[in-house]
Structures are given as C-alpha cells and as structure tokens.
CSV table of C-alpha atoms and ligand atoms in Angstrom, one decimal:
chain,number,residue,atom,x,y,z
R,1,MET,CA,-0.3,-0.2,-0.5
R,2,ASN,CA,1.6,2.9,-0.6
R,3,PHE,CA,0.1,6.7,1.2
R,4,ILE,CA,-0.3,10.5,0.1
R,5,SER,CA,-1.1,13.5,2.0
R,6,THR,CA,-3.8,15.2,3.2
R,7,ARG,CA,-2.6,18.3,0.9
R,8,GLY,CA,-2.4,16.5,-1.7
R,9,ALA,CA,1.2,18.3,-2.6
R,10,ALA,CA,3.7,15.1,-2.2
R,11,ALA,CA,4.6,12.4,-3.9
R,12,ALA,CA,3.3,9.1,-2.3
R,13,CYS,CA,5.8,6.8,-0.4
R,14,GLY,CA,5.6,3.4,1.6
R,15,LEU,CA,5.1,3.0,4.3
R,16,SER,CA,8.7,2.5,5.5
R,17,ALA,CA,9.3,6.0,4.3
R,18,ALA,CA,5.8,7.7,6.0
R,19,ILE,CA,7.0,6.5,9.0
R,20,ALA,CA,10.3,7.8,8.9
R,21,ALA,CA,8.9,10.8,7.7
R,22,GLY,CA,6.5,11.8,9.8
R,23,LEU,CA,5.3,15.1,8.5
R,24,ALA,CA,5.0,14.3,4.6
R,25,PRO,CA,6.7,17.4,2.5
R,26,ASP,CA,4.1,19.1,1.4
R,27,GLY,CA,3.1,19.9,5.2
R,28,GLY,CA,0.0,17.9,5.0
R,29,LEU,CA,-0.4,14.0,7.3
R,30,TYR,CA,0.6,10.7,5.6
R,31,VAL,CA,-2.7,8.7,4.8
R,32,PRO,CA,-3.5,5.7,2.9
R,33,ASP,CA,-3.9,6.0,-0.5
R,34,THR,CA,-7.1,2.9,-0.3
R,35,LEU,CA,-9.1,1.6,2.3
R,36,PRO,CA,-9.2,-1.7,3.2
R,37,GLY,CA,-12.4,-3.5,4.0
R,38,LEU,CA,-12.4,-6.1,7.1
R,39,SER,CA,-15.4,-7.6,8.1
R,40,ALA,CA,-14.9,-9.2,11.1
R,41,GLN,CA,-15.1,-13.2,9.8
R,42,GLN,CA,-11.5,-12.0,8.4
R,43,PHE,CA,-10.5,-11.9,12.1
R,44,ASP,CA,-11.7,-16.1,12.8
R,45,GLY,CA,-9.0,-17.4,14.8
R,46,CYS,CA,-7.0,-13.7,15.8
R,47,ASP,CA,-7.5,-14.2,19.9
R,48,THR,CA,-4.9,-12.4,21.1
R,49,LEU,CA,-4.4,-8.1,20.8
R,50,PRO,CA,-1.1,-8.6,18.7
R,51,ALA,CA,-3.0,-11.4,16.8
R,52,VAL,CA,-6.3,-8.5,15.9
R,53,ALA,CA,-3.7,-6.1,15.1
R,54,THR,CA,-1.5,-7.8,12.9
R,55,ARG,CA,-4.4,-9.6,10.3
R,56,LEU,CA,-6.0,-5.4,10.9
R,57,LEU,CA,-2.8,-3.8,9.7
R,58,GLN,CA,-1.5,-6.0,7.3
R,59,PRO,CA,-2.8,-4.4,4.3
R,60,PHE,CA,-1.3,-1.2,5.7
R,61,PHE,CA,2.3,-3.3,5.6
R,62,ASP,CA,1.6,-4.9,2.6
R,63,GLY,CA,4.5,-4.6,-0.6
R,64,ASP,CA,7.0,-2.5,2.0
R,65,ALA,CA,10.3,-3.9,3.7
R,66,LEU,CA,8.9,-3.9,7.3
R,67,ALA,CA,5.5,-6.3,6.4
R,68,PRO,CA,8.1,-9.8,7.0
R,69,ASP,CA,7.9,-8.2,10.9
R,70,LEU,CA,4.8,-7.8,11.6
R,71,ALA,CA,4.2,-10.7,13.6
R,72,ALA,CA,7.0,-10.0,15.4
R,73,ILE,CA,6.4,-6.1,15.7
R,74,CYS,CA,2.8,-6.1,17.0
R,75,GLY,CA,3.9,-9.1,19.8
R,76,GLU,CA,7.4,-6.8,20.7
R,77,ALA,CA,5.3,-3.4,21.4
R,78,PHE,CA,1.7,-5.1,23.2
R,79,ASP,CA,2.9,-7.4,25.2
R,80,PHE,CA,0.8,-5.4,28.4
R,81,PRO,CA,-2.6,-6.4,29.2
R,82,LEU,CA,-5.8,-4.7,27.8
R,83,PRO,CA,-8.6,-4.7,30.2
R,84,LEU,CA,-12.2,-5.3,28.8
R,85,LEU,CA,-13.8,-4.6,32.5
R,86,PRO,CA,-18.4,-3.9,33.2
R,87,LEU,CA,-18.5,-0.5,34.7
R,88,ALA,CA,-21.7,-0.6,37.5
R,89,THR,CA,-24.0,0.8,35.9
R,90,ALA,CA,-25.2,-1.6,33.2
R,91,ARG,CA,-24.3,-2.5,30.3
R,92,ASP,CA,-21.9,0.2,30.2
R,93,SER,CA,-17.7,-0.8,30.0
R,94,VAL,CA,-14.3,0.5,30.2
R,95,LEU,CA,-11.1,-0.4,28.1
R,96,GLU,CA,-8.5,0.0,29.8
R,97,LEU,CA,-5.8,1.5,28.0
R,98,PHE,CA,-3.1,1.8,30.2
R,99,HIS,CA,-1.5,-1.2,31.6
R,100,GLY,CA,1.5,0.1,29.2
R,101,PRO,CA,5.6,1.0,30.6
R,102,THR,CA,4.4,4.8,31.3
R,103,ALA,CA,1.0,4.2,32.2
R,104,ALA,CA,-1.3,6.1,29.5
R,105,PHE,CA,-2.4,5.1,26.2
R,106,LYS,CA,0.7,7.0,24.1
R,107,ASP,CA,2.3,3.4,24.9
R,108,PHE,CA,0.9,1.3,22.2
R,109,GLY,CA,1.8,4.1,19.7
R,110,ALA,CA,5.2,4.6,20.7
R,111,ARG,CA,6.2,1.4,21.5
R,112,PHE,CA,5.2,-0.6,18.1
R,113,LEU,CA,6.7,2.9,16.0
R,114,ALA,CA,9.8,2.5,18.4
R,115,ALA,CA,9.5,-1.2,16.5
R,116,CYS,CA,9.6,-0.4,13.2
R,117,LEU,CA,12.4,2.6,13.3
R,118,ALA,CA,14.4,0.2,14.8
R,119,ARG,CA,14.5,-2.4,12.8
R,120,LEU,CA,14.5,0.1,9.9
R,121,TYR,CA,17.5,1.4,11.5
R,122,ALA,CA,19.3,-1.2,13.1
R,123,GLY,CA,23.0,-1.6,11.0
R,124,ARG,CA,22.4,1.7,9.2
R,125,GLU,CA,25.8,3.9,10.2
R,126,ARG,CA,24.3,6.9,11.3
R,127,ALA,CA,21.9,7.0,14.0
R,128,LEU,CA,18.6,8.6,13.9
R,129,THR,CA,17.6,10.9,16.6
R,130,ILE,CA,13.8,11.5,17.3
R,131,VAL,CA,12.5,15.1,18.7
R,132,VAL,CA,9.9,15.3,20.7
R,133,ALA,CA,8.4,18.0,22.3
R,134,THR,CA,6.1,17.2,25.5
R,135,SER,CA,3.2,18.8,27.9
R,136,GLY,CA,3.9,15.0,29.8
R,137,ASP,CA,2.9,11.6,28.7
R,138,THR,CA,4.0,12.2,25.4
R,139,GLY,CA,7.6,12.7,26.0
R,140,ALA,CA,8.0,9.7,28.9
R,141,ALA,CA,6.1,7.0,26.7
R,142,VAL,CA,8.5,7.4,23.3
R,143,ALA,CA,11.7,7.7,25.7
R,144,ALA,CA,10.6,4.2,27.6
R,145,ALA,CA,10.1,2.9,24.0
R,146,PHE,CA,13.0,4.4,22.2
R,147,HIS,CA,15.4,3.4,25.4
R,148,ARG,CA,18.3,1.2,25.1
R,149,ARG,CA,17.1,1.2,21.2
R,150,PRO,CA,20.5,0.5,18.6
R,151,GLY,CA,20.8,2.9,16.3
R,152,LEU,CA,17.7,5.6,17.8
R,153,ARG,CA,18.4,8.0,20.1
R,154,VAL,CA,16.0,10.5,21.4
R,155,ALA,CA,15.6,14.7,22.5
R,156,VAL,CA,12.2,15.0,24.7
R,157,LEU,CA,12.1,18.6,25.7
R,158,TYR,CA,9.2,19.7,28.0
R,159,PRO,CA,8.6,23.2,30.2
R,160,ASP,CA,10.5,23.4,33.3
R,161,GLY,CA,8.0,23.4,35.7
R,162,ARG,CA,4.1,22.9,34.3
R,163,VAL,CA,4.4,19.2,34.2
R,164,SER,CA,3.5,17.2,37.2
R,165,PRO,CA,6.7,15.9,39.7
R,166,ARG,CA,5.5,12.4,39.0
R,167,GLN,CA,6.1,13.7,35.4
R,168,ALA,CA,9.3,15.1,35.2
R,169,HIS,CA,10.1,12.1,37.3
R,170,GLN,CA,9.7,9.8,33.9
R,171,LEU,CA,11.0,11.9,31.2
R,172,GLY,CA,14.1,12.6,33.2
R,173,CYS,CA,14.8,8.6,34.7
R,174,PHE,CA,16.2,6.5,31.5
R,175,GLY,CA,19.6,8.8,30.6
R,176,ASP,CA,21.4,6.4,28.3
R,177,ASN,CA,20.9,7.1,24.3
R,178,ILE,CA,17.7,9.8,26.4
R,179,HIS,CA,18.4,13.3,26.8
R,180,THR,CA,16.0,15.1,29.1
R,181,TYR,CA,16.2,19.0,28.7
R,182,LYS,CA,13.9,21.1,31.0
R,183,VAL,CA,12.8,23.9,29.1
R,184,HIS,CA,13.0,27.7,30.2
R,185,GLY,CA,9.3,28.8,28.9
R,186,SER,CA,6.4,26.3,27.3
R,187,PHE,CA,5.3,23.4,25.1
R,188,ASP,CA,4.7,25.9,22.8
R,189,ASP,CA,8.5,27.1,23.1
R,190,CYS,CA,9.2,23.4,22.9
R,191,GLN,CA,6.8,22.4,20.3
R,192,ALA,CA,8.3,26.0,18.1
R,193,LEU,CA,12.0,24.6,19.0
R,194,THR,CA,11.6,20.7,17.6
R,195,LYS,CA,9.5,22.1,14.9
R,196,ARG,CA,12.3,24.6,13.5
R,197,ALA,CA,15.2,21.8,14.3
R,198,LEU,CA,13.1,19.4,11.8
R,199,ASN,CA,12.7,21.9,8.8
R,200,ASP,CA,16.5,22.7,9.1
R,201,ALA,CA,18.3,21.5,6.1
R,202,THR,CA,21.6,22.0,7.6
R,203,LEU,CA,21.3,20.1,10.7
R,204,GLN,CA,19.1,17.8,9.3
R,205,GLN,CA,22.2,17.1,7.2
R,206,ALA,CA,24.8,16.3,10.8
R,207,ILE,CA,22.4,15.0,11.9
R,208,PRO,CA,19.5,13.1,11.2
R,209,LEU,CA,16.1,13.8,12.9
R,210,SER,CA,12.3,12.9,13.2
R,211,SER,CA,9.8,13.2,14.9
R,212,ALA,CA,7.8,10.7,17.1
R,213,ASN,CA,4.4,13.1,17.7
R,214,SER,CA,0.6,12.5,17.6
R,215,ILE,CA,0.5,12.9,13.6
R,216,SER,CA,3.2,10.2,12.9
R,217,LEU,CA,1.1,7.2,11.3
R,218,GLY,CA,4.0,4.7,13.2
R,219,ARG,CA,1.8,5.7,16.3
R,220,LEU,CA,-2.0,6.2,14.6
R,221,LEU,CA,-2.5,3.2,12.5
R,222,PRO,CA,-1.7,0.6,16.0
R,223,GLN,CA,-3.9,2.3,17.9
R,224,MET,CA,-6.5,0.9,15.4
R,225,SER,CA,-6.0,-2.1,17.1
R,226,TYR,CA,-7.6,-2.1,20.6
R,227,TYR,CA,-10.7,-0.7,19.2
R,228,ALA,CA,-10.6,-3.7,17.0
R,229,TYR,CA,-9.3,-5.5,19.7
R,230,ALA,CA,-12.3,-4.3,22.2
R,231,ALA,CA,-15.3,-4.5,19.4
R,232,LEU,CA,-14.7,-7.9,18.4
R,233,THR,CA,-14.3,-9.1,21.4
R,234,HIS,CA,-17.9,-7.6,22.1
R,235,TRP,CA,-19.2,-9.2,18.7
R,236,ARG,CA,-18.2,-12.3,19.2
R,237,THR,CA,-19.7,-13.1,22.6
R,238,GLN,CA,-22.9,-10.6,22.6
R,239,GLY,CA,-23.5,-10.1,18.3
R,240,ARG,CA,-23.5,-6.5,18.9
R,241,PRO,CA,-21.7,-4.2,18.1
R,242,LEU,CA,-19.9,-1.7,20.7
R,243,ASN,CA,-20.1,2.2,21.1
R,244,PHE,CA,-17.4,3.9,23.2
R,245,VAL,CA,-16.8,7.7,23.9
R,246,ILE,CA,-12.9,8.5,23.8
R,247,PRO,CA,-10.8,11.5,25.9
R,248,THR,CA,-9.7,13.8,22.9
R,249,GLY,CA,-6.7,16.4,22.7
R,250,ASN,CA,-4.9,16.0,19.2
R,251,LEU,CA,-7.2,13.4,18.1
R,252,GLY,CA,-4.8,10.5,16.7
R,253,ASN,CA,-6.4,8.3,19.1
R,254,ALA,CA,-10.2,9.0,18.6
R,255,PHE,CA,-9.5,9.2,14.5
R,256,ALA,CA,-7.9,5.6,15.2
R,257,ALA,CA,-11.1,4.4,16.7
R,258,ILE,CA,-12.7,6.5,13.0
R,259,LEU,CA,-11.1,4.2,11.0
R,260,ALA,CA,-11.4,1.6,12.3
R,261,ARG,CA,-15.2,1.6,11.8
R,262,THR,CA,-14.4,3.0,8.5
R,263,LEU,CA,-12.0,-0.7,7.5
R,264,GLY,CA,-15.9,-2.6,8.3
R,265,LEU,CA,-14.6,-3.3,11.9
R,266,PRO,CA,-17.0,-3.7,14.5
R,267,LEU,CA,-17.7,-0.9,16.4
R,268,GLY,CA,-21.0,1.4,16.6
R,269,ARG,CA,-21.1,4.5,17.6
R,270,ILE,CA,-18.4,6.9,18.3
R,271,VAL,CA,-18.5,10.3,21.1
R,272,LEU,CA,-15.4,12.7,21.0
R,273,ALA,CA,-15.1,13.6,24.8
R,274,THR,CA,-13.0,16.9,25.9
R,275,ASN,CA,-11.9,19.4,28.7
R,276,ALA,CA,-12.8,23.0,28.6
R,277,ASN,CA,-10.5,23.0,24.7
R,278,ALA,CA,-13.9,23.3,22.9
R,279,VAL,CA,-12.8,23.3,19.5
R,280,LEU,CA,-14.2,20.1,18.3
R,281,PRO,CA,-17.4,20.1,20.3
R,282,GLN,CA,-17.8,23.4,18.9
R,283,PHE,CA,-17.2,22.4,15.6
R,284,PHE,CA,-19.5,19.9,15.3
R,285,ALA,CA,-21.9,22.0,16.9
R,286,GLY,CA,-22.0,24.1,13.8
R,287,ALA,CA,-19.4,27.4,14.6
R,288,ASP,CA,-16.3,27.4,11.9
R,289,TYR,CA,-13.7,25.2,13.0
R,290,THR,CA,-11.9,28.0,14.9
R,291,PRO,CA,-8.3,26.9,16.0
R,292,ARG,CA,-6.6,28.9,19.2
R,293,ALA,CA,-4.1,29.0,22.2
R,294,SER,CA,-5.0,26.0,24.8
R,295,ILE,CA,-6.0,26.6,28.5
R,296,ALA,CA,-5.1,24.9,31.1
R,297,THR,CA,-7.4,22.1,33.0
R,298,LEU,CA,-6.9,19.2,34.9
R,299,ALA,CA,-7.0,17.1,32.1
R,300,ASN,CA,-3.6,18.5,31.1
R,301,ALA,CA,-2.9,16.0,28.4
R,302,MET,CA,-6.3,17.0,26.0
R,303,ASP,CA,-4.6,20.8,26.4
R,304,VAL,CA,-5.3,21.3,23.1
R,305,GLY,CA,-6.1,24.1,20.8
R,306,ALA,CA,-5.5,23.3,17.7
R,307,PRO,CA,-6.4,18.8,17.2
R,308,SER,CA,-3.4,18.3,14.8
R,309,ASN,CA,-5.5,15.0,13.6
R,310,PHE,CA,-8.1,17.0,12.0
R,311,GLU,CA,-7.2,17.3,8.9
R,312,ARG,CA,-7.0,13.6,8.3
R,313,LEU,CA,-10.8,14.0,9.7
R,314,ARG,CA,-11.5,16.0,7.2
R,315,TRP,CA,-9.7,14.2,4.3
R,316,LEU,CA,-12.3,10.9,5.8
R,317,TYR,CA,-15.0,13.5,5.6
R,318,PRO,CA,-14.7,16.0,3.3
R,319,ASP,CA,-18.2,16.8,4.2
R,320,THR,CA,-18.2,18.7,6.2
R,321,ALA,CA,-22.5,18.0,7.3
R,322,GLN,CA,-21.8,14.4,7.3
R,323,LEU,CA,-19.3,15.0,9.6
R,324,ARG,CA,-21.2,17.2,12.3
R,325,ARG,CA,-24.2,14.3,11.8
R,326,GLU,CA,-21.4,11.5,12.3
R,327,PHE,CA,-19.9,12.6,15.4
R,328,PRO,CA,-21.0,14.1,19.1
R,329,ALA,CA,-18.6,15.9,20.7
R,330,GLN,CA,-18.4,17.0,24.1
R,331,SER,CA,-16.9,19.5,26.1
R,332,VAL,CA,-16.2,18.9,30.4
R,333,GLY,CA,-15.2,21.9,32.1
R,334,ASP,CA,-12.1,21.2,35.2
R,335,GLU,CA,-15.6,21.4,37.9
R,336,ALA,CA,-17.5,18.5,36.0
R,337,ILE,CA,-14.3,16.3,36.2
R,338,ARG,CA,-13.7,17.0,40.1
R,339,GLU,CA,-17.7,16.1,40.2
R,340,THR,CA,-17.6,13.1,38.4
R,341,ILE,CA,-14.5,11.1,39.8
R,342,ALA,CA,-15.3,12.0,43.9
R,343,ARG,CA,-19.0,11.1,42.6
R,344,ARG,CA,-18.4,7.4,40.8
R,345,TYR,CA,-16.0,7.2,43.7
R,346,ARG,CA,-18.3,7.7,46.1
R,347,SER,CA,-21.2,5.6,44.8
R,348,HIS,CA,-19.6,2.8,42.8
R,349,GLY,CA,-15.6,2.7,44.4
R,350,GLU,CA,-14.7,3.4,40.5
R,351,VAL,CA,-11.4,4.8,40.1
R,352,PHE,CA,-10.6,7.6,36.6
R,353,CYS,CA,-8.1,10.0,35.9
R,354,PRO,CA,-9.4,13.1,34.8
R,355,HIS,CA,-8.7,12.5,30.9
R,356,THR,CA,-11.0,9.1,31.3
R,357,ALA,CA,-13.8,11.2,33.4
R,358,THR,CA,-14.3,13.3,30.8
R,359,ALA,CA,-15.7,10.5,28.8
R,360,VAL,CA,-17.5,8.9,32.3
R,361,LYS,CA,-19.2,12.3,32.5
R,362,THR,CA,-20.3,12.0,28.3
R,363,LEU,CA,-21.4,8.9,28.9
R,364,GLU,CA,-23.4,9.8,32.0
R,365,ASP,CA,-25.3,12.7,29.7
R,366,LEU,CA,-26.2,10.9,26.5
R,367,ARG,CA,-27.8,8.2,28.9
R,368,HIS,CA,-29.8,11.4,30.6
R,369,GLU,CA,-31.2,11.4,27.4
R,370,GLY,CA,-32.0,8.5,27.0
R,371,VAL,CA,-29.3,6.2,24.7
R,372,ASP,CA,-29.5,2.9,23.9
R,373,GLY,CA,-26.5,0.4,23.0
R,374,ASP,CA,-23.7,-1.4,24.4
R,375,TRP,CA,-20.9,1.6,25.4
R,376,CYS,CA,-17.0,1.5,26.0
R,377,VAL,CA,-15.4,4.3,27.9
R,378,VAL,CA,-11.9,4.6,26.9
R,379,ALA,CA,-9.9,5.1,29.3
R,380,THR,CA,-6.7,6.9,28.2
R,381,ALA,CA,-4.1,7.0,31.8
R,382,HIS,CA,-4.2,5.6,35.0
R,383,PRO,CA,-5.7,7.4,37.8
R,384,ALA,CA,-2.6,7.2,39.8
R,385,LYS,CA,-0.6,9.4,37.4
R,386,PHE,CA,-2.4,12.2,38.3
R,387,GLU,CA,-2.3,11.2,42.0
R,388,SER,CA,-2.3,15.1,43.4
R,389,VAL,CA,-6.5,15.8,41.1
R,390,VAL,CA,-6.9,12.1,42.1
R,391,GLU,CA,-6.6,11.3,45.8
R,392,PRO,CA,-8.3,14.7,47.1
R,393,LEU,CA,-11.6,13.7,45.3
R,394,ILE,CA,-11.8,10.2,46.7
R,395,GLY,CA,-10.6,11.3,50.5
R,396,ARG,CA,-7.3,8.4,49.8
R,397,PRO,CA,-4.0,7.4,48.7
R,398,LEU,CA,-3.8,5.3,45.2
R,399,GLU,CA,-1.5,2.2,44.6
R,400,THR,CA,1.2,3.1,41.8
R,401,PRO,CA,1.4,0.4,39.6
R,402,PRO,CA,4.9,-1.8,39.2
R,403,ALA,CA,5.6,-0.3,36.4
R,404,LEU,CA,5.0,3.5,37.2
R,405,ALA,CA,6.6,2.4,40.9
R,406,ALA,CA,10.0,1.0,39.2
R,407,LEU,CA,9.9,4.2,37.1
R,408,LEU,CA,9.7,6.7,39.9
R,409,GLN,CA,12.4,4.0,41.9
R,410,ARG,CA,15.3,5.2,38.8
R,411,PRO,CA,17.2,8.4,39.6
R,412,ALA,CA,16.1,11.1,37.0
R,413,ALA,CA,17.4,14.6,35.6
R,414,ALA,CA,17.2,16.7,33.2
R,415,GLN,CA,19.2,19.4,31.5
R,416,PRO,CA,18.7,22.9,31.4
R,417,LEU,CA,18.1,24.6,27.8
R,418,SER,CA,16.5,28.0,27.0
R,419,ALA,CA,14.0,28.3,24.7
R,420,ASP,CA,16.3,29.9,22.2
R,421,TYR,CA,17.1,27.9,18.7
R,422,ALA,CA,20.4,28.9,18.7
R,423,ALA,CA,21.5,26.8,22.0
R,424,PHE,CA,19.6,23.9,21.0
R,425,ALA,CA,20.9,23.4,17.7
R,426,ALA,CA,24.6,23.9,19.4
R,427,GLU,CA,23.3,21.1,22.0
R,428,LEU,CA,21.7,19.1,18.7
R,429,HIS,CA,25.2,18.9,17.6
R,430,ARG,CA,27.9,18.9,20.8
R,431,SER,CA,25.7,15.6,21.7
R,432,PHE,CA,24.0,14.4,18.6
R,433,ARG,CA,26.4,14.6,16.0
R,434,ALA,CA,26.3,11.1,13.9
R,435,GLU,CA,29.3,10.4,13.7
R,436,THR,CA,29.6,10.2,17.8
R,437,VAL,CA,29.0,6.2,17.6
R,438,PRO,CA,26.2,4.9,19.6
R,439,PRO,CA,27.7,3.3,22.8
R,440,ALA,CA,27.7,0.1,22.8
R,441,ILE,CA,24.5,-1.7,24.5
R,442,THR,CA,24.7,-4.4,26.6
H,501,PLP,C1,-2.6,12.1,24.8
H,501,PLP,C2,-3.9,12.0,25.5
H,501,PLP,C3,-5.1,12.1,25.6
H,501,PLP,C4,-5.5,12.7,24.0
H,501,PLP,O1,-5.4,12.4,23.1
H,501,PLP,P1,-5.5,12.2,21.4
H,501,PLP,O2,-4.9,11.3,20.3
H,501,PLP,O3,-4.2,13.4,21.6
H,501,PLP,O4,-6.6,13.0,21.2
H,501,PLP,C5,-5.7,11.9,26.3
H,501,PLP,N1,-5.7,10.3,28.0
H,501,PLP,C6,-4.7,10.9,27.7
H,501,PLP,C7,-4.2,10.5,29.4
H,501,PLP,C8,-3.7,11.5,26.7
H,501,PLP,O5,-1.3,11.3,27.5
C-alpha cells in the first residue's frame, strides 16, 4: 500500500518512508491511498491483541520492507494487558489502555513506532535522532519505548515547572540514549524548537532527525488495534456493535477508532469528549473550525487548541454536514471532572483519571438523554499518574502500578535549556552528531 498527503502535493510513498518522515514534505499528514475492507469474519482465529493487530495492519504493510516483521513488531509492542471491564452502570464498560510501561495509552503507539524504526535503522551507519516536545505523557512514552534501542536516540523537551512532579521524574529517569531537556518556557516554545530543528536542512545533514508526535503514522495505525480487539471481543460474545466515548485532545486516539470502523470493524457510534478546550465540540455543533491557544485544565494531556489530526478527519469526511452528523462531541469543564471523579468513587468505588472522567461524564449525559446500546468508555491514563488531582477527591492514597513505581525508583535528571533555537541547535550538534558512535549497549 502507498501513503499520500492530506494536502495532495507530495509524492506517494511506502509505509517505511512515511513512518520515517513523520510529516509529509508538503506539510500535510500521511493517509493510506486506499482503504481496505475488513469484516469481523476475517479475524476468525485471531484471539489475542497481537494476532488481531497483525491481521488488521497487514494490508497497510503489504509490499513494504517491514511486512515480514509485522507479527514480530505487534508481539513486541503489545506485550501488556488490555482489560475490557464492566462498569457499575448497566451495559457500560471501560477499555483500560493504561497498563503499559508509562501508564498511559500513548505506550501503544510509541512502542509500535519504536519497534518499526529499530528495524529500519538497525545496522545503519548513522543513528536516527527523534526530537519530541511534550506536555507530559508523550515524552515519557517515547522515552520508555526508545530506551536502549541501537541506532536510535531521543531528545525530549518539556516546559520546566509545567508538568507534574511524577511526569518530570518519568521524563528524566532513562538516561543512556535518551536526553531530557527542561526548557525555560512553555510547551509551545518546546514545540517551536523541535519544529524548527526538523525543518533545518543544514542541521539534518549533520544529524538525521525525525519526530514522534501524534501525527506520526507509526503511532496512529497501531492505535486501531485495541479498538478492533475490544469491538471483536464484544461482537463475538454479545452479537452487537460496541459504541465508544473517547477522551480527545489531538484526535489521534479518536481518529484511530474512526478509521477502524471505516475499515468495517464492528464499532458502533463514536463520541468525542474534550476538556474545556472546546474547539471540536464547537465545530461539531455548527461553528467554524477555529484553532486557538490552549487553556490549562486538570486533564492536561488534552490541553489542545488546534487538534493536529483534524486534517485527517477532513480528508476522511470531506462533507462538513456529514462529518457533523457523524460525531457528537462534548466539552467537560474542570468542575464537572472533579465532581465525576468524586461521585463515581463514592457511589461505585470506581476511580478514573481526569482525562477518562471527561468520557465518563459524557456517557452519563448520553444515558440521561436516553441513548441505547452497549457503550465503552476509553480510559487513557492510570489515575495514579494524576494522584495530585485524584487522591484529594477520593480521600485515599492510590496504589501505584508496578511499571510506574519501577520508573519512579530510578534516579532522574534533566538538562536545563533556554527557549532559544541557536542554543538548541548547538546542543544537538554537541550531543547527537551522527559521527558520534552510540555507546555499546549491553
Ligand atoms: C494524549 C492523551 C489524550 C489525548 O489523546 P489524543 O490522541 O491527543 O486525542 C488523552 N488522555 C491522555 C491520558 C493522554 O495522554
């Protein structure tokens, strides 16, 4: 299969090239040039997440150098549990995407991307450096996934003082081939530095660079797998499609669900839940699409004012009226997030992270309006990752999942960096020159 740009002005390319490039050369996002059809029957015999993922992604890998490795990549990337559990409220369930190494759903995409790039860059003379700006979760997932991968190195930039202490610890605890920078500035400053580096042809000559942000095809495609797995599991036991409510920021997670349904998997309705950053709900309610600066909320991994995968949604649904009919969306403010976390714990003993709480609240409102069917809330992070928000609301300490506890045990450090491009470029030259042979990994 080939991949084309949403902006239509870049040459079609194969999967490996699209994954390595990140952004298409015309500034658009890579999308498949054809959409394969996949019915539930075609997954007969696929009973595990890696087996479902391999079957699902096969058409996308067809003809690519990575195709023979697809099953191995899925097995390696998806090696942690994916529980689909009933909630206390009837016909409601939760899909827990937070059992990976950094306790957030971004582990699925980051681990898959790393497994692909490790194979593409193994044995090459020049290492590939991944630059990633993060407001918290992305950087940790990418650092964990790329840690000690031969031929790959990572520069993580985060805004100093604007991530939670636990997030900062996770970002700085890897070392080896992971370089962590605490930038004296905002997340937007971090993003501006990485974008400029990725567009700096002179720098790229000396240091081959790539990105790992949420527009990366190598993160987007694998995210379809858990929706396929959950929907097939439900279909096989209940004979009905499963409807989803998805906490949404950059639309990477939700777009993967939409694409999986488009391919023919038994997903029913898809509803988006955002925090107070309401650009998507306002668009779906009929307003113009107006990207804006983000505002800070309790669900900080969804603090997005210009959702980067919106361009892919427009590509899939060029008809605005149809797009608006298809995807209801609701914005949930901080007060409702707090109220939902406290009340669900008090009434049912259920504990949700602030991101997941936006989806829980949205489903409650849908049920209140009388919506029918089997619904699944997508849980994007473990509540213990946001203990400073959740613990005071439920009035007890949360147990830290073992993978997260292991990371918190490691010593952590980050190098200070000013939000200045010349300083960043000089640092990249100093630490990442391609001639520098990466240290042997034992
Ligand atoms: C990144 C993230 C989201 C938002 O996902 P998008 O793909 O950007 O829409 C939601 N919840 C958590 C915990 C996240 O880390």
